[in-house]
Each structure stands twice: as structure tokens, then as C-alpha cells.
C-alpha positions as MATLAB code, in Angstrom:
seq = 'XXXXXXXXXXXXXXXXXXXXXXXXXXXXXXXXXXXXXXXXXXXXXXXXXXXXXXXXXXXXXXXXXXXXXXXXXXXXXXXXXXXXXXXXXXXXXXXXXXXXXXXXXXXXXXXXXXXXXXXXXXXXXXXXXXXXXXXXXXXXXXXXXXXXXXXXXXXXXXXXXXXXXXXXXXXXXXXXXXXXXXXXXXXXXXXXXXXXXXXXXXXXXXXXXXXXXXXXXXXXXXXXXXXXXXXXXXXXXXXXXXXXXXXXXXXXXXXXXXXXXXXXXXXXXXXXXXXXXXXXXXXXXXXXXXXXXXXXXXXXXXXXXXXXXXXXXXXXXXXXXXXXXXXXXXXXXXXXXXXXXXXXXXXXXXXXXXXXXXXXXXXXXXXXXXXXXXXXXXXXXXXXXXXXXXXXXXXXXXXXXXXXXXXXXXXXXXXXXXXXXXXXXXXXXXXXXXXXXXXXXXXXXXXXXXXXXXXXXXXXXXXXXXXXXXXXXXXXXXXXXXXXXXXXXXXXXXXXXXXXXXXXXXXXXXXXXXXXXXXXXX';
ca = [
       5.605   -3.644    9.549;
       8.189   -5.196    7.408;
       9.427   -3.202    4.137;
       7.122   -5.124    2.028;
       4.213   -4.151    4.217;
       5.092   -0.575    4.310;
       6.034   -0.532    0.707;
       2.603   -1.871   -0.392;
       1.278    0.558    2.440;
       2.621    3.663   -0.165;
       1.771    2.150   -3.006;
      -1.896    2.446   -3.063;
      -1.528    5.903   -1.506;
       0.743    7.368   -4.935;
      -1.735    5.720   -6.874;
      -4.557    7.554   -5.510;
      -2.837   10.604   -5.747;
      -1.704   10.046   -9.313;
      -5.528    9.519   -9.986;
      -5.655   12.781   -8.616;
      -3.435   14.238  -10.443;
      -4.979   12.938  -13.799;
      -8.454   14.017  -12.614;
      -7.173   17.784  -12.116;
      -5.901   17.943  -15.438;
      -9.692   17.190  -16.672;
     -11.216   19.243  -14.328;
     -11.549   22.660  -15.923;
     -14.918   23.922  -14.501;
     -16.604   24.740  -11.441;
     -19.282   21.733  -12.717;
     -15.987   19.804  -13.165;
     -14.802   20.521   -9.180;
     -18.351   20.217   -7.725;
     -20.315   17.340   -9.420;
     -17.416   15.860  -12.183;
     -18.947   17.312  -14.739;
     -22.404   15.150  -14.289;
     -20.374   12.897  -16.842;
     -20.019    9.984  -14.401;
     -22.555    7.063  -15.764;
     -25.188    5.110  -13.007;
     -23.155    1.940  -12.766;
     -19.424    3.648  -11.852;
     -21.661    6.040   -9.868;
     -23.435    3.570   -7.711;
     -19.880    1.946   -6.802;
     -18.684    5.333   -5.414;
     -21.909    6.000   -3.591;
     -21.155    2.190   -2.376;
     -18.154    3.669   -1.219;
     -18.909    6.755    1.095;
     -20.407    4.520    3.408;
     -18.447    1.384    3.024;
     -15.730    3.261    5.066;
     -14.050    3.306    8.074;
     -17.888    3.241   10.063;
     -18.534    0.384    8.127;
     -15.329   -2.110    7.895;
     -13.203   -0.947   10.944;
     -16.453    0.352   13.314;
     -19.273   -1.986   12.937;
     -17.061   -5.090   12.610;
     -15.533   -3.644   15.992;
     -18.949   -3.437   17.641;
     -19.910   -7.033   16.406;
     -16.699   -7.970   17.793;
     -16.857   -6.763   20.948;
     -20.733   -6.128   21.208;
     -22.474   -9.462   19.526;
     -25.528   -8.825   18.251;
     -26.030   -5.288   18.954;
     -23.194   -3.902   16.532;
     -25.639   -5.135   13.485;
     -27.920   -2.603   14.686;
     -25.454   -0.077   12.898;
     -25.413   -2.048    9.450;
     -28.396   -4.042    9.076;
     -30.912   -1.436    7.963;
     -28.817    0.200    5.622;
     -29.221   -1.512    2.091;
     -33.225   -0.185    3.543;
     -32.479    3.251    3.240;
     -31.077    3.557   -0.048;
     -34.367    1.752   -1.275;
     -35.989    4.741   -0.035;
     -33.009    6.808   -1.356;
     -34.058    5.013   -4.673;
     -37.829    5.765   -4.181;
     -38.301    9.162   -2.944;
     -34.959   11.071   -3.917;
     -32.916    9.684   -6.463;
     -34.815   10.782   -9.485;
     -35.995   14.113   -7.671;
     -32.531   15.251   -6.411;
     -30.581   14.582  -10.306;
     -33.496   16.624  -11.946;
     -33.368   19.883   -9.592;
     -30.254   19.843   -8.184;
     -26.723   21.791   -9.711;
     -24.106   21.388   -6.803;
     -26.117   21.050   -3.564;
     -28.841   20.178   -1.315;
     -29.808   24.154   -0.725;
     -30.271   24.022   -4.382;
     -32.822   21.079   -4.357;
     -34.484   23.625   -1.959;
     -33.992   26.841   -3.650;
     -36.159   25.429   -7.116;
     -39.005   26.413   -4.973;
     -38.134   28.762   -2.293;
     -35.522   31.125   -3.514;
     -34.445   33.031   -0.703;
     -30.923   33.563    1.119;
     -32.758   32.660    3.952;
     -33.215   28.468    3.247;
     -29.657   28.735    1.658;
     -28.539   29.892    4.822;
     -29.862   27.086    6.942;
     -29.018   24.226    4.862;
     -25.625   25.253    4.643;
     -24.809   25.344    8.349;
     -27.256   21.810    8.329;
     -24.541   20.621    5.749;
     -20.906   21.955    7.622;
     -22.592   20.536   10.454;
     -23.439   17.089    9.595;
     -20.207   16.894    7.404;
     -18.049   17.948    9.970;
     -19.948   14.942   12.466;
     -19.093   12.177    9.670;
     -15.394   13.807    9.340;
     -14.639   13.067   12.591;
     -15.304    9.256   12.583;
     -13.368    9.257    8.896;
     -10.157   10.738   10.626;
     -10.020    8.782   13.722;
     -10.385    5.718   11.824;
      -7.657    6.531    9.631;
      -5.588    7.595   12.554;
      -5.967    4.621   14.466;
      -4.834    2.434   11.881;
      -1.715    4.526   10.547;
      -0.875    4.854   14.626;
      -1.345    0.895   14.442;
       0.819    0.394   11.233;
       3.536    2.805   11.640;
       3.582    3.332   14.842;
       3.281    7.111   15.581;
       1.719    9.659   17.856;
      -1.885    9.986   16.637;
      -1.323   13.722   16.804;
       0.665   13.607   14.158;
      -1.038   10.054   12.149;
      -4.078   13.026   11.973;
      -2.361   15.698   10.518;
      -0.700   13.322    7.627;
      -4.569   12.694    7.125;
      -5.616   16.259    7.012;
      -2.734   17.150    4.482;
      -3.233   14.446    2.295;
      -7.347   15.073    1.771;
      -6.483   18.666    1.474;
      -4.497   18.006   -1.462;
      -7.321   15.243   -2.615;
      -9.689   18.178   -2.412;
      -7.876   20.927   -3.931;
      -6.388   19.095   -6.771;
      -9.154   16.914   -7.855;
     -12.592   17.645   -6.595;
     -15.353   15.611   -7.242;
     -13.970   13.853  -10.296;
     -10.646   12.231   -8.632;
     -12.845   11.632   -5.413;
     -15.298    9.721   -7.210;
     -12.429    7.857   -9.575;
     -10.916    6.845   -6.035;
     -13.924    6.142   -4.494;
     -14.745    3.057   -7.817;
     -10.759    2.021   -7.093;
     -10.949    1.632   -3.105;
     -14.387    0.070   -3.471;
     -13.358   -2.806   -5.911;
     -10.126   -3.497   -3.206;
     -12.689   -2.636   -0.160;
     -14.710   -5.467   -1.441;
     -11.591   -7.693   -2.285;
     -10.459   -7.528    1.129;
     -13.956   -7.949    2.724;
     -14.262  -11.252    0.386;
     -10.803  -12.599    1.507;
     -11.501  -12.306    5.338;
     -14.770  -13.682    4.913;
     -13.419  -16.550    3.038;
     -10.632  -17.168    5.824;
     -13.007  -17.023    8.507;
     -14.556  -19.665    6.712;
     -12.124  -22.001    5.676;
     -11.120  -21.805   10.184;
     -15.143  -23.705   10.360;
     -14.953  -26.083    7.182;
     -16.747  -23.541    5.481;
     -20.043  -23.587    7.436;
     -21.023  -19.934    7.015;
     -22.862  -20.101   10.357;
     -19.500  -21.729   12.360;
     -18.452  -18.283   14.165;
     -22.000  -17.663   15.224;
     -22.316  -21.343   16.036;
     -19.222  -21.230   18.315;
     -19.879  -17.592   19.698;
     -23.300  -19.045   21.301;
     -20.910  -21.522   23.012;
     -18.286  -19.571   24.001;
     -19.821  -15.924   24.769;
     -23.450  -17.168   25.605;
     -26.697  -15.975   23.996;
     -25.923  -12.382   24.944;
     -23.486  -12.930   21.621;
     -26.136  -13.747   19.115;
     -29.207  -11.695   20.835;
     -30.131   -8.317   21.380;
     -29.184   -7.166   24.827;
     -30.049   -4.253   27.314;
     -27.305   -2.551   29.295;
     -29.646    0.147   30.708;
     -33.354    0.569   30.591;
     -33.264    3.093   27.969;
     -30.909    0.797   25.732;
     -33.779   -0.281   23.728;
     -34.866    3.598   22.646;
     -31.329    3.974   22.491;
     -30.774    1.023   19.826;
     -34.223    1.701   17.847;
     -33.430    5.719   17.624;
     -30.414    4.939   16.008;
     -31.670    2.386   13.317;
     -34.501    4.962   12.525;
     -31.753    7.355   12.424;
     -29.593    5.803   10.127;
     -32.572    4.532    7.280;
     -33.893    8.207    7.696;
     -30.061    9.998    7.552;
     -29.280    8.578    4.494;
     -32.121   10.442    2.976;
     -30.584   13.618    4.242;
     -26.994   13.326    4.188;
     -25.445   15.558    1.881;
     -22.163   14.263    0.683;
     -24.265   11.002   -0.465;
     -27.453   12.647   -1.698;
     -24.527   15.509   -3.921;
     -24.011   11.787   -5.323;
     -27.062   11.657   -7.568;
     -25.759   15.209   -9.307;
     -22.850   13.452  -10.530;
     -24.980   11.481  -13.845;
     -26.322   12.914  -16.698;
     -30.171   11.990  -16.477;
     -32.268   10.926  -13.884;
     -32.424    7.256  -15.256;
     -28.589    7.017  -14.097;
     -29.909    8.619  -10.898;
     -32.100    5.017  -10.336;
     -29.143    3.037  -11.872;
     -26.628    4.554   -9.420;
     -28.843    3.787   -6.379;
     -29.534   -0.086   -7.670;
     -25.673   -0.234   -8.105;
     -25.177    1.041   -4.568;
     -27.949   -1.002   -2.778;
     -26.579   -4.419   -4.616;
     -22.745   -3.340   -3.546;
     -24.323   -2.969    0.155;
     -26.111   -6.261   -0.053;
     -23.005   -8.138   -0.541;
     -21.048   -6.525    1.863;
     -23.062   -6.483    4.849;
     -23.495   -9.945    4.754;
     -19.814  -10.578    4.851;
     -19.295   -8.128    8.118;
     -21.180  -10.556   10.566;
     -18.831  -13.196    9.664;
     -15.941  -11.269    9.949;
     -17.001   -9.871   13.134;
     -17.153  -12.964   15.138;
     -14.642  -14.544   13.697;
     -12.770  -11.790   15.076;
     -13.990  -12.111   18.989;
     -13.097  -15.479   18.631;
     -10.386  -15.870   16.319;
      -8.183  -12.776   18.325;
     -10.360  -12.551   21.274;
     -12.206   -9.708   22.594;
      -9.614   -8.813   25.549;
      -6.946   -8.434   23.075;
      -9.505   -6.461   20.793;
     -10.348   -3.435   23.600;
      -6.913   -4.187   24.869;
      -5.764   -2.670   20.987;
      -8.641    0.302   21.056;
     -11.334   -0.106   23.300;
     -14.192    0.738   21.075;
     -13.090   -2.162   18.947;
     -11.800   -0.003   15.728;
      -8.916   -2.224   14.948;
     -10.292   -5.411   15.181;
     -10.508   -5.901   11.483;
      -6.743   -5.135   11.483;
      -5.878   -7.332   13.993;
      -8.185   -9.982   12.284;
      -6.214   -9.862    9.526;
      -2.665  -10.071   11.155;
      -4.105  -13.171   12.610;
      -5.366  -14.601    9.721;
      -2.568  -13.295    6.779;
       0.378  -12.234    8.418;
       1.683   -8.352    8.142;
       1.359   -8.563    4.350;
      -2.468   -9.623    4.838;
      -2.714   -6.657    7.647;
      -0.516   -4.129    5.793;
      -3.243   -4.462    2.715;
      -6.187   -4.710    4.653;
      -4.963   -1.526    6.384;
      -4.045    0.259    3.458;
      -7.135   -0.409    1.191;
      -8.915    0.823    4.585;
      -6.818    4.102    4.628;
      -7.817    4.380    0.785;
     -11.219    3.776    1.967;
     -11.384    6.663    4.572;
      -8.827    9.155    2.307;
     -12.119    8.767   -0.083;
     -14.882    9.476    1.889;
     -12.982   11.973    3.469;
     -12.507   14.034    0.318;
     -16.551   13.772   -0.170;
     -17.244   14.989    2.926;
     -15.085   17.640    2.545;
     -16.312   18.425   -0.973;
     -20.297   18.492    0.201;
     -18.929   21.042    3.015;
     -17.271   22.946    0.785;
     -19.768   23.191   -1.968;
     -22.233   24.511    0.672;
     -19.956   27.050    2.059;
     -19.074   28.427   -1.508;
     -21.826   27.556   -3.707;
     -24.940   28.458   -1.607;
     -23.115   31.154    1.347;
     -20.589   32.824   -0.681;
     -21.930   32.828   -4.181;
     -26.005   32.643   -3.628;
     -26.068   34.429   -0.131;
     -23.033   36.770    0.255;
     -22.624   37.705   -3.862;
     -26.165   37.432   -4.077;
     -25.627   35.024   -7.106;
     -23.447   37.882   -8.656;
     -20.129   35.253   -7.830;
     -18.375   33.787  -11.014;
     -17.427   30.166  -10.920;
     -13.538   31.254  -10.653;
     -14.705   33.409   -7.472;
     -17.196   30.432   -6.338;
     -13.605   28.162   -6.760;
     -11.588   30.188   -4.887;
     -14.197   29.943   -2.188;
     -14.078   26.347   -2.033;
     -10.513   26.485   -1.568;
     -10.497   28.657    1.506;
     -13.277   26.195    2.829;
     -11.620   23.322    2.397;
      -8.580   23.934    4.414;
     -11.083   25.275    7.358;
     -12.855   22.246    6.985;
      -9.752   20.221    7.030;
      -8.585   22.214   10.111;
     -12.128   22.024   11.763;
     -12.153   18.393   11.269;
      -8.451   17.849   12.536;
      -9.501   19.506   16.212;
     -12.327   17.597   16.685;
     -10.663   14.543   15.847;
      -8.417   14.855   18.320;
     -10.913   14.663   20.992;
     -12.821   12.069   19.938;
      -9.872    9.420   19.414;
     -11.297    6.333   21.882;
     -15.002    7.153   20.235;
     -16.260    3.894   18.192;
     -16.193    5.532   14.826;
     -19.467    4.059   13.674;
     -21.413    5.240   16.477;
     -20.107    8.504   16.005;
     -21.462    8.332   12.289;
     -24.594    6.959   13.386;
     -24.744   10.571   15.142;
     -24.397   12.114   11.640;
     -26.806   10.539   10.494;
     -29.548   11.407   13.253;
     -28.621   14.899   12.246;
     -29.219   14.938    8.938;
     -32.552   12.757    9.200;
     -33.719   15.701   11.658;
     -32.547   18.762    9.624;
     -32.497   18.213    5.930;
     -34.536   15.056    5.575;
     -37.778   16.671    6.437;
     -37.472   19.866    4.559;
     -35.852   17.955    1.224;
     -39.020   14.963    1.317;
     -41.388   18.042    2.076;
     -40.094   20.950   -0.110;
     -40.595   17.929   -3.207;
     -43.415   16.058   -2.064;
     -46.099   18.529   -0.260;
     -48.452   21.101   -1.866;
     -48.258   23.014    1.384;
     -44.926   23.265    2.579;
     -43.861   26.957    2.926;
     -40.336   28.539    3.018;
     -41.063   29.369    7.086;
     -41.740   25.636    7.853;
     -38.831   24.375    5.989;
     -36.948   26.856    7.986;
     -38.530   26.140   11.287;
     -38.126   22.441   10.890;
     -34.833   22.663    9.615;
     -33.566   24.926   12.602;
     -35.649   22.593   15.537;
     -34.411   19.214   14.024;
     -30.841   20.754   13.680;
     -30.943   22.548   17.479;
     -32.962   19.307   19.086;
     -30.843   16.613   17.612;
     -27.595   18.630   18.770;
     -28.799   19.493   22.105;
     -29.548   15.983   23.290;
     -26.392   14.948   21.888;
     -24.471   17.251   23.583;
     -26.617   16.412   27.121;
     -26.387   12.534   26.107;
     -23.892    9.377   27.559;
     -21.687    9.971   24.402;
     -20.216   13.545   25.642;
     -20.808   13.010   29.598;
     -20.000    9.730   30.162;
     -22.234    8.057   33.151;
     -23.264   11.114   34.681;
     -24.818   12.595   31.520;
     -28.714   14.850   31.902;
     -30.308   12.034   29.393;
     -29.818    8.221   29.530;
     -29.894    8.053   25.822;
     -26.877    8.973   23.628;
     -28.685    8.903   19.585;
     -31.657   11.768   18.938;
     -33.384   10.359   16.028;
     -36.637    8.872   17.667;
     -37.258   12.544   19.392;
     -35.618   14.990   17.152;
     -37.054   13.879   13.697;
     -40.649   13.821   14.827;
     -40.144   17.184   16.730;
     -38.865   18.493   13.229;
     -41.611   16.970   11.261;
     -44.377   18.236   13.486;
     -43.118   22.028   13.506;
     -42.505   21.899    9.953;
     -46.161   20.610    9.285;
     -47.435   23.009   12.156;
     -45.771   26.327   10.750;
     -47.098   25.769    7.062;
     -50.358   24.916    8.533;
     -50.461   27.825   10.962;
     -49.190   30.271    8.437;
     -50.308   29.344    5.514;
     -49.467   31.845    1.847;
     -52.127   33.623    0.910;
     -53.763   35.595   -2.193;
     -51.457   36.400   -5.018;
     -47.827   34.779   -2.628;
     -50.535   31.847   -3.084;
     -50.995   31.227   -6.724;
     -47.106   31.858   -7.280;
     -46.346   29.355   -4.778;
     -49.066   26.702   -6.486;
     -47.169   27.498   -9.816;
     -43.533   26.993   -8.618;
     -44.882   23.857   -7.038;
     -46.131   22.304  -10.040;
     -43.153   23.682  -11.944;
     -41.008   21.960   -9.718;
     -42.863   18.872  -10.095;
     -42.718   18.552  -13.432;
     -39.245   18.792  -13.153;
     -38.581   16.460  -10.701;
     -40.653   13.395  -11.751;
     -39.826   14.092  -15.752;
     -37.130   15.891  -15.922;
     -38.117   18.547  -18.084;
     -38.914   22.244  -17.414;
     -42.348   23.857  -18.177;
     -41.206   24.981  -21.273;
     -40.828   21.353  -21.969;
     -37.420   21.698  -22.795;
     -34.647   19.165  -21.258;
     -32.985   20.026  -18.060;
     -29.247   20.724  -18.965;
     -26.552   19.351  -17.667;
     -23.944   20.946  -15.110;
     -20.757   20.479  -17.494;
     -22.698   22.648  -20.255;
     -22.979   25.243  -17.504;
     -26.336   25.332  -17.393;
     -28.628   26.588  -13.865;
     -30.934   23.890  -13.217;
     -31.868   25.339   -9.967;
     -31.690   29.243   -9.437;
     -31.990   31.089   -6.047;
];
């Protein structure tokens, strides 16, 4: 990198954190630090939901796989402007109208007890800390690239500078930088696909048309590298349309608008932002295999991370990469700070205030909480990071995302949908889908290489089905009875009421967060 380069580099990184700094001079509430406030409106929110998954899985990991795998990398984009239609028709509304600051208190409007806060809490440190990993390698593999440093240390820059995101600005700055970094995310995505382009006379389907020629059909088709490379591939696209409905620094999302009809504006938002951009990723993707080739693509990183990166040297010159590279860094620095604040939020909101204070905790207390978490997080994050640095990033995403569709989907789509769902089965399910999906993980190609127990590396296709049949089975087997019974028909239509309307059975308005006001109590 030339001075220029590096110069525009740490420009866009000041910026962010003098949005950060701004934002922590509004933030004056624990509604402020966990949801900004529930001030942001649907259209600025959709653009940062836009942006917590057009990150560093997205840009740098499935243009990677694309590059380097042909058709199968779309199998980690294509289906997900899908799931936040369903995000838009099962949760969106729901989620804005009974949660405060977290998933466990979606939960907690009908079953109250420590117990459900417990397990969604660990669900959401779990499948946080899964997505945190791919964010920091990312961002480490391109400030290794760009400044050429040990990644050791290009990960602990990272982890200092979203600890001071977090800390200093919460949800507010985080969401401010997510609507900057999307804009430029978007900018960059549109100038690459343009370039690509202009190299085939503008025929959008030139790199496709000249990858069939030079890579063969395996390019452009699906292909199997092992028999089980098929359940593989279909586990992880049911995974990622089902994850999205569970994953909790994007579902947090909805609790950031002030009604539930910017809850269905923010997902429109999102799903049109998504739209555009994954059809500019397939472009970009081949133009990289054949534009910088795919030897000198694994040569840079074998999973293909950097190819976007080295796309752009090709194409712009260091001044193209060195903006490319920093609006990525943005990018991740973002999502990272979400992922972080859904983590923390669940550590202090629902296990130190709800389940150790036994809702006694003040928001100062609740605040000081988060703090601690975050730099455990941070730390947490940093470790695993560091073992996971030749991982492509959005295939380890993709494994977030089979978590969260096997722990917390079930019990959030059940808990608000289902007459008969009982605090044991959302427990049950919550614990098997959590356990299952972890277990095969750990047993799968991704951890053991070749000589792994299973021959299949994502858990979706086995562990959400295992967690949706206990769930059903335990409320079924042990159903409430007698008085329990007529409470639990009550809360259910209570909770209803509130979730499709908005409004309490008192018929009085839900308030909102930044007036301090409970909207889910447990």
C-alpha cells in the first residue's frame, strides 16, 4: 500500500469512530445501549439489518467460494433474500411488539421463568460467538493483506477496536455505522460489478459465458465431491433460510423501531438491499476466477477470502483495493459490534439482571454487566479466531446459522404461534437442537478434516427436525393441566393480542423502550 491507500485505509476507520463518539454522547439509557432507544425509523433500520449480513460472509466469503467453487458457492447466498420474507412473515411484527432487549424476552411474555432465560442465553453467546469468528478472520485476513502484519496481532487491533465500538456506542453508533458501511458496501459492490462488465462489453452473462469455456460445466453446475455432498449442500441452504429466523443479533434488529409497522418496513428495506446485492456477487465472483485466476486466488488464502481484494487490485489499482478493503473492514467492524451487542445483552439483560438479580438489577447495574461481557466476548472471540484463520468465513457462518435455526428458531415460531407449546418443550427443544447441531459439528469434516466420524460438515437437515419433534413431543407428552391450564390459555391469548396488534389486554399501546417501559416481564 502506497500512502494514499493507507491514508484512505484510516480515514473511514476515524470516521466510524467519531460516529461513535457522537452516538455515546446520545446514549444515556440502558434502552439507549441495547436497542438505540427504539428511535431508529423502518427505512434506516432495514439498511443496517442489510448490513449484518452483507459482511465479510457475504462480500469476501461467498464471492471466494464462487471464485474458487463455481456454482456451489451460490448455495451460501442464493436463498437468503427467502428468509427474510419469512423474517417479514412470521417474526417481524411479533418480535417489535413483545420484545425489550432480547430474544429470551420474546420468550419470557409467556413463560416467565429463569429457567427459558437461561437457555436462550447460552443459545445466544453460542451462536454469536460462531458468527464472531468468521467476522474476525475476515477482517484479519484483509488487514494481514493490506498492511502486511502477523495475523496475531491484525486480530487483536480488531478486538480493541469493536471493544471500544461496543463500550462507547452500543446499539445506536452500531446501527449509525452499520447505514454508513452499507451505502459504501453497496458502492463498492456496484463498481466491481460494473468493471467486470465493461472487461465483456457489458454482457452481464460474459464471465459465466467464458467460465463454461474455460473451467467446464463443473463452473456453472452443481457438483458432488463426495456422496454426501448433496445433504451436505441442501442442509446448509435449509440452514441458512431457517437461521435467519433465529439469529439473534438480526432478529434484536426489529427492537430497534418504534411500532411494529417499522418492524415490516425494516424487513422490506432489508430484503430489497439483499436483492440487489446478491445479484451483483455472481458477477463478481467469476470475474474473479477468471480475471485473477483461481491458482493465484488459493495461492493468496486458500478458502478464497481475498479474492474480492485481489479482484479489485486487478481491476483499480491499490487505491481501488485499499477502498474496497477498507469499506470491507468497516463492514466487518459493524457486524462485529452487533454480534457483540446481542451477546452481551443476553449475558446482562436476561443472566445477570432477570436470572442472577432476579429482575431486582437497575439499568446502571444491567450496564455495567454488559461491559464486563463485552470484553469476555471480545476475548472469547479473539481465541477462537485464531484457530480458525484458513476456515472460508462464510461457511463458518453458515454454521451459525444451523445453530440458531436448531435452538431458537423452533422455540421463538412455537412459543408465538402454538396453543400448546409449554415452557418444558421450549426447553427440551432448545437444549436438543443446541446439543445436536453442536455435536455433529464438532464430529463433522469442518473440525476433523478427512478422517472426521460423519461425512457431512452443516447440521441443519438433522438437528432442526430433531429439535422440532422433541419440542412437539414434550408439550404433547406433558401437557399443563387444571388451573397451570387456564393461566397458560390466558397468557397465550394475551400474548397474542400483543403480538399481532400491538396492544396489551388492557388495550392500551405497548410502550416504547426509550420511555423505559417493560414490554416483556420475566
Amino acid at each position: 500500500m502506497d500512502l494514499v491507500s493507507a491514508g484512505m485505509f484510516l480515514i473511514l476507520v476515524l470516521i466510524t469512530l467519531g460516529i461513535t463518539w457522537i452516538a455515546n454522547r446520545r446514549s444515556s439509557s440502558a434502552a439507549d445501549h441495547f436497542v438505540a432507544g427504539g428511535q431508529l425509523s423502518g427505512r434506516q433500520n432495514g439498511i443496517a439489518i442489510a448490513g449484518d449480513y452483507i459482511s465479510a460472509a457475504s462480500f469476501l466469503g461467498v464471492s471466494g467460494a464462487i471464485a474458487l467453487a463455481g456454482f456451489n458457492g451460490f448455495y451460501l447466498a442464493v436463498f437468503v433474500p427467502v428468509a427474510y420474507v419469512l423474517a417479514l412473515l412470521l417474526v417481524a411484527e411479533p418480535l417489535r411488539n413483545l420484545g425489550r432487549y432480547t430474544l429470551a424476552d420474546v420468550l419470557a411474555t409467556r413463560f416467565p421463568g429463569r429457567d427459558i432465560r437461561t437457555v436462550m442465553a447460552v443459545s445466544t453467546v453460542v451462536v454469536s460467538t460462531l458468527y464472531l469468528v468468521s467476522q474476525f478472520v475476515g477482517a484479519a485476513l484483509l488487514v494481514t493483506l493490506l498492511f502486511d502484519i502477523d495475523y496475531v496481532v491484525a486480530v487483536l487491533v480488531i478486538g480493541g477496536l469493536t471493544t471500544v465500538y461496543t463500550l462507547l456506542g452500543g446499539m445506536l453508533a452500531t446501527s449509525w455505522i452499520q447505514i454508513v458501511k452499507t451505502t459504501l458496501m453497496m458502492a463498492c459492490s456496484a463498481a466491481l460489478f460494473l468493471l467486470v462488465l465493461y472487461k465483456y462489453d457489458f454482457n452481464p452473462l460474459g464471465a459465466f459465458s467464458e467460465a463454461l469455456h474455460t473451467f467446464g460445466r463443473q463452473a456453472v453446475a452443481p457438483t458432488r465431491t463426495t456422496p454426501l455432498a448433496g445433504f451436505d449442500q441442501l442442509s446448509m441452504v435449509f440452514g441458512l433460510v431457517l437461521g435467519v429466523l433465529g439469529l439473534p443479533h438480526v432478529m434484536i434488529r426489529f427492537l430497534t423501531v418504534p411500532d411494529a409497522k417499522a418492524a415490516r418496513s425494516s424487513a422490506v428495506t432489508a430484503i430489497w438491499v439483499f436483492t440487489a446485492f446478491y445479484l451483483m456477487i455472481p458477477v463478481i465472483g467469476y470475474g474473479a476466477a477468471q480475471l485473477v485466476g483461481k491458482e493465484a486466488i488459493a495461492k493468496q488464502h486458500p478458502a478464497g477470502n481475498l479474492a474480492v481484494a485481489q479482484l479489485a487490485e486487478k481491476l483499480g489499482g491499490g487505491v481501488l483495493l485499499a477502498f474496497v478493503a477498507a469499506v470491507a473492514f468497516v463492514t466487518i467492524l459493524a457486524v462485529l459490534a452487533g454480534l457483540v451487542m446481542a451477546t452481551t445483552g443476553a449475558i446482562a439483560h436476561d443472566l445477570y439482571g432477570q436470572v442472577f438479580k432476579r429482575g431486582t438489577a437497575t439499568p446502571r447495574g444491567e450496564m455495567y454487566a454488559a461491559r464486563i461481557a463485552t470484553l469476555a466476548t471480545c476475548g472469547i472471540g479473539l481465541a477462537v479466531a485464531l484457530a480458525a484463520q484458513r476456515q472460508n468465513i462464510a461457511f463458518l457462518a453458515s454454521l451459525a446459522f444451523a445453530v440458531a435455526a436448531s435452538a431458537n428458531m423452533p422455540a421463538l415460531l412455537l412459543t408465538i404461534y402454538w396453543r400448546g407449546m409449554t415452557a418444558r418443550a421450549v426447553i427440551s427443544g432448545m437444549v436438543v437442537g443446541l446439543v445436536a447441531s453442536l455435536g455433529i459439528i464438532l464430529l463433522s469434516p469442518a473440525v476433523n478434516g478427512p478422517d472426521a466420524v460423519l461425512g457431512f460438515s452443516n447440521p441443519a437437515l438433522v438437528s432442526v427436525p430433531l429439535s422440532l419433534l422433541v419440542s412437539v413431543a414434550v408439550a404433547l407428552a406433558f401437557p399443563v393441566r387444571g388451573d397451570e391450564a387456564d393461566r397458560g390459555r390466558a397468557t397465550f391469548l394475551a400474548m397474542r393480542l400483543k403480538a399481532l396488534t400491538g396492544y396489551d389486554s388492557a388495550s392500551r399501546q405497548i410502550e416504547q423502550p426509550a420511555a423505559g417501559a417493560s414490554t416483556a416481564v420475566g
